[in-house]
Amino acid sequence: MFSDGAIVAQASAHGTARRGIIRLSGDSILNAVAPFFLRKEKSSDSFPPAIPANQNCQGRIVEDTSKTAIIDGWFAPWGTSEPDLVVPCALFYWPKGRGFTGEQAVELHLPGSPPILDAVARTICETKFARLATRGEFTLRAFLSGRIDLTQAEAVLGAIDASSDAELQTALAQLSGMLSREFSNLREKLMDVLCDLEAGFDFVEEDIEFVAKTEIKARLLEIKARVEKTLERTKTQLGADRIPIVALVGSPNVGKSSLFNKMLEFFGDGSSSKAIVSNLAGTTRDYLEKELLIDGMRFILVDSAGVENREAFKDVADSLPRERAQQGLIRLFANAEIIVKCDDPTSKSNSREELVKNIIPSNTPLICVTTKQDLSDHPESVGNENIPTSSVTGFGIEQLGKRIVETLRKYSENGEMTASTAIRCQDALREAAESLQNALNILDDDIFLDDFILASEIRVALDRIGIVTGQVHTDDLLDRIFSRFCIGK
Ligand code: GDP
């Protein structure tokens, strides 16, 4: 995976398109393209060009290889076997240290016909100056040359795989280095503490305190709080691997199923009759769910009515099905990113109000909705927090959709981390927080306070944060991350 040499691959999406891109990276790339690239000398050069495409003309491609360049010309995809068969080609050149990979890089922008792009890559490989890139090798080289860290490499994949605006924004924020800066700042702070501690090692015999222990403790406490906050973010991350759940909750007959159907009618793709009936884990009862996409935000709307109307809230004390169904409901609500709590102001008794309240987790964002607005005495009244809706007239449905999207956005913006990074980082961050806690315990222990053990705990924390960004890595880890990329990225 880490072999040297120049590499080449198609960087644009496979399939027919107006334009296709062949990307090269490495030291000998100009030699690899030179025999087949013909520079357009004047903007008026007409097709086909006058110069035959069968000689090494590297000198003519890039005059000053220390500067970036865009050169218009022609390319002979079939090389010396068909030197006169050429296609228009714009060549983009980046010197070492300027392109994405950190190496000398070239992109050939060609007509996006698959046979042409295949032929170009094959012809370039035949020169032996470049070979076909492996999966994610361009991004791997960017990482190995220090252009990006591992969280940014994962963000490249996150951007490619994004299935909604929110996921794309998260990936782009991570790619821009938001997360990298946070981790590198944490590492610097830990490094400073370590340096101060180690500077004091020379004076251990003299019993001189180089930096006050109270100061070290305050600095470690701050770092630990930040590590824990980031760890928390990894847990609440809404990412590519999980679509957020929005659950409709309320007493029986409050109008949840009607609201569910109205939402599908309003925002669905017309396949509302295909609502899936899923088995709820831990119970044999069913509930309805449907994936919706509003304003680029994807989520699963769940109608829990099916559960509660059957067994969950049945007044059969201590019966096993009821218990199991309730546990399933509790788990469903605990997993939900948003609870939409439905109340029917026209009903005198919301029979299960207390029960419903008790199983809604206190830390889950709540959207309050009143149903059956068409029957209400004050049809237009809009409470500050309450959204009045009617499944008969469609009143308030659009507003409810907007509120769901706003709440999901707010929630996912706390993340700024792609799901794959969140999953990979959790253990490392947990261990970093543990080591910092150990260090703080040592500082609190006046009798057995040992600066050497204290420093070793800080080193462990540094090492774990380094795993997140990739300063500390194994070939196996890189292999696992980059093998998920496609060739050309
Ligand atoms: P669920 O048990 O909470 O799912 O409630 P349903 O959706 O089954 O509705 C209970 C009853 O209220 C049904 O008879 C519905 O027709 C009625 N209902 C629901 N929403 C509305 C509404 O917006 N306006 C009116 N007038 N009736 C509604």
Tab-separated table of N, CA, C and O and ligand atoms in Angstrom, residues 250-261 303-306 308-309 342 344 371-375 389-394, ligand 1:
chain	number	residue	atom	x	y	z
A	250	GLY	N	-47.839	10.360	22.038
A	250	GLY	CA	-49.021	10.968	22.662
A	250	GLY	C	-50.022	9.907	23.069
A	250	GLY	O	-49.881	8.724	22.715
A	251	SER	N	-51.037	10.327	23.792
A	251	SER	CA	-52.066	9.386	24.245
A	251	SER	C	-52.792	8.788	23.039
A	251	SER	O	-52.814	9.403	21.963
A	252	PRO	N	-53.421	7.641	23.230
A	252	PRO	CA	-54.213	7.056	22.146
A	252	PRO	C	-55.290	8.036	21.676
A	252	PRO	O	-55.833	8.791	22.486
A	253	ASN	N	-55.566	8.008	20.374
A	253	ASN	CA	-56.618	8.836	19.756
A	253	ASN	C	-56.325	10.328	19.694
A	253	ASN	O	-57.187	11.111	19.328
A	254	VAL	N	-55.114	10.708	20.065
A	254	VAL	CA	-54.763	12.121	20.024
A	254	VAL	C	-54.595	12.581	18.562
A	254	VAL	O	-54.665	13.774	18.260
A	255	GLY	N	-54.376	11.635	17.663
A	255	GLY	CA	-54.273	11.964	16.243
A	255	GLY	C	-52.893	11.728	15.645
A	255	GLY	O	-52.542	12.289	14.611
A	256	LYS	N	-52.086	10.850	16.257
A	256	LYS	CA	-50.716	10.622	15.783
A	256	LYS	C	-50.690	9.969	14.404
A	256	LYS	O	-49.959	10.407	13.513
A	257	SER	N	-51.483	8.906	14.249
A	257	SER	CA	-51.465	8.189	12.959
A	257	SER	C	-51.929	9.090	11.831
A	257	SER	O	-51.367	9.062	10.733
A	258	SER	N	-52.949	9.917	12.133
A	258	SER	CA	-53.430	10.826	11.098
A	258	SER	C	-52.334	11.826	10.731
A	258	SER	O	-52.126	12.145	9.559
A	259	LEU	N	-51.605	12.308	11.751
A	259	LEU	CA	-50.517	13.268	11.510
A	259	LEU	C	-49.395	12.600	10.700
A	259	LEU	O	-48.843	13.195	9.765
A	260	PHE	N	-49.107	11.362	11.063
A	260	PHE	CA	-48.076	10.581	10.351
A	260	PHE	C	-48.434	10.507	8.862
A	260	PHE	O	-47.623	10.831	7.989
A	261	ASN	N	-49.677	10.130	8.594
A	261	ASN	CA	-50.100	9.995	7.195
A	261	ASN	C	-50.087	11.338	6.464
A	261	ASN	O	-49.704	11.407	5.300
A	303	ASP	N	-44.277	6.420	13.865
A	303	ASP	CA	-45.568	6.540	14.545
A	303	ASP	C	-45.656	5.406	15.553
A	303	ASP	O	-45.766	4.244	15.187
A	304	SER	N	-45.601	5.768	16.823
A	304	SER	CA	-45.577	4.719	17.854
A	304	SER	C	-46.975	4.242	18.208
A	304	SER	O	-47.144	3.407	19.080
A	305	ALA	N	-47.999	4.788	17.523
A	305	ALA	CA	-49.380	4.461	17.889
A	305	ALA	C	-49.642	2.968	17.875
A	305	ALA	O	-50.327	2.441	18.743
A	306	GLY	N	-49.103	2.290	16.907
A	306	GLY	CA	-49.343	0.855	16.779
A	306	GLY	C	-49.001	0.117	18.047
A	306	GLY	O	-49.714	-0.797	18.463
A	308	GLU	N	-48.666	1.424	21.299
A	308	GLU	CA	-49.423	1.727	22.508
A	308	GLU	C	-50.889	1.346	22.390
A	308	GLU	O	-51.522	1.012	23.369
A	309	ASN	N	-51.442	1.405	21.176
A	309	ASN	CA	-52.853	1.073	21.041
A	309	ASN	C	-53.128	-0.396	21.311
A	309	ASN	O	-54.223	-0.783	21.624
A	342	CYS	N	-47.651	14.980	20.876
A	342	CYS	CA	-48.948	15.414	20.349
A	342	CYS	C	-49.979	15.517	21.470
A	342	CYS	O	-50.123	14.590	22.273
A	344	ASP	N	-54.180	16.677	22.182
A	344	ASP	CA	-55.454	17.001	21.537
A	344	ASP	C	-56.238	17.906	22.478
A	344	ASP	O	-56.837	17.426	23.448
A	371	THR	N	-53.082	18.829	18.067
A	371	THR	CA	-53.727	18.229	16.894
A	371	THR	C	-55.157	18.758	16.750
A	371	THR	O	-55.648	19.503	17.602
A	372	LYS	N	-55.789	18.363	15.679
A	372	LYS	CA	-57.216	18.653	15.416
A	372	LYS	C	-57.537	20.154	15.512
A	372	LYS	O	-58.543	20.548	16.089
A	373	GLN	N	-56.648	20.968	14.963
A	373	GLN	CA	-56.834	22.427	14.994
A	373	GLN	C	-58.164	22.828	14.368
A	373	GLN	O	-58.775	23.797	14.766
A	374	ASP	N	-58.637	22.013	13.383
A	374	ASP	CA	-59.904	22.356	12.707
A	374	ASP	C	-61.103	22.267	13.647
A	374	ASP	O	-62.137	22.871	13.399
A	375	LEU	N	-60.947	21.556	14.757
A	375	LEU	CA	-62.065	21.438	15.710
A	375	LEU	C	-61.942	22.437	16.857
A	375	LEU	O	-62.830	22.533	17.700
A	389	THR	N	-51.852	21.874	14.546
A	389	THR	CA	-51.906	21.179	13.254
A	389	THR	C	-53.302	20.590	13.040
A	389	THR	O	-54.040	20.338	14.004
A	390	SER	N	-53.612	20.377	11.791
A	390	SER	CA	-54.833	19.632	11.479
A	390	SER	C	-54.531	18.640	10.368
A	390	SER	O	-54.018	19.020	9.313
A	391	SER	N	-54.813	17.395	10.627
A	391	SER	CA	-54.575	16.375	9.608
A	391	SER	C	-55.699	16.361	8.590
A	391	SER	O	-55.610	15.689	7.564
A	392	VAL	N	-56.778	17.114	8.887
A	392	VAL	CA	-57.886	17.189	7.941
A	392	VAL	C	-57.612	18.284	6.908
A	392	VAL	O	-57.667	18.048	5.702
A	393	THR	N	-57.240	19.490	7.403
A	393	THR	CA	-57.015	20.603	6.462
A	393	THR	C	-55.542	20.755	6.058
A	393	THR	O	-55.229	21.467	5.122
A	394	GLY	N	-54.642	20.145	6.785
A	394	GLY	CA	-53.207	20.285	6.488
A	394	GLY	C	-52.600	21.488	7.187
A	394	GLY	O	-51.417	21.800	7.001
B	1	GDP	P1	-53.840	8.009	17.314
B	1	GDP	O1	-54.466	6.935	18.110
B	1	GDP	O2	-53.165	8.989	18.198
B	1	GDP	O3	-52.956	7.510	16.240
B	1	GDP	O4	-55.030	8.848	16.646
B	1	GDP	P2	-55.669	8.708	15.186
B	1	GDP	O5	-54.789	9.321	14.181
B	1	GDP	O6	-56.053	7.285	14.972
B	1	GDP	O7	-56.947	9.633	15.329
B	1	GDP	C1	-57.949	9.435	16.293
B	1	GDP	C2	-59.241	10.066	15.800
B	1	GDP	O8	-59.088	11.478	15.652
B	1	GDP	C3	-59.665	9.551	14.427
B	1	GDP	O9	-61.077	9.396	14.434
B	1	GDP	C4	-59.263	10.661	13.479
B	1	GDP	O10	-60.105	10.735	12.330
B	1	GDP	C5	-59.412	11.881	14.328
B	1	GDP	N1	-58.482	12.937	13.929
B	1	GDP	C6	-57.137	12.845	13.883
B	1	GDP	N2	-56.596	14.013	13.491
B	1	GDP	C7	-57.621	14.857	13.265
B	1	GDP	C8	-57.684	16.239	12.824
B	1	GDP	O11	-56.698	16.920	12.579
B	1	GDP	N3	-58.928	16.778	12.721
B	1	GDP	C9	-60.079	16.067	13.002
B	1	GDP	N4	-61.225	16.678	12.852
B	1	GDP	N5	-60.026	14.784	13.392
B	1	GDP	C10	-58.830	14.170	13.547
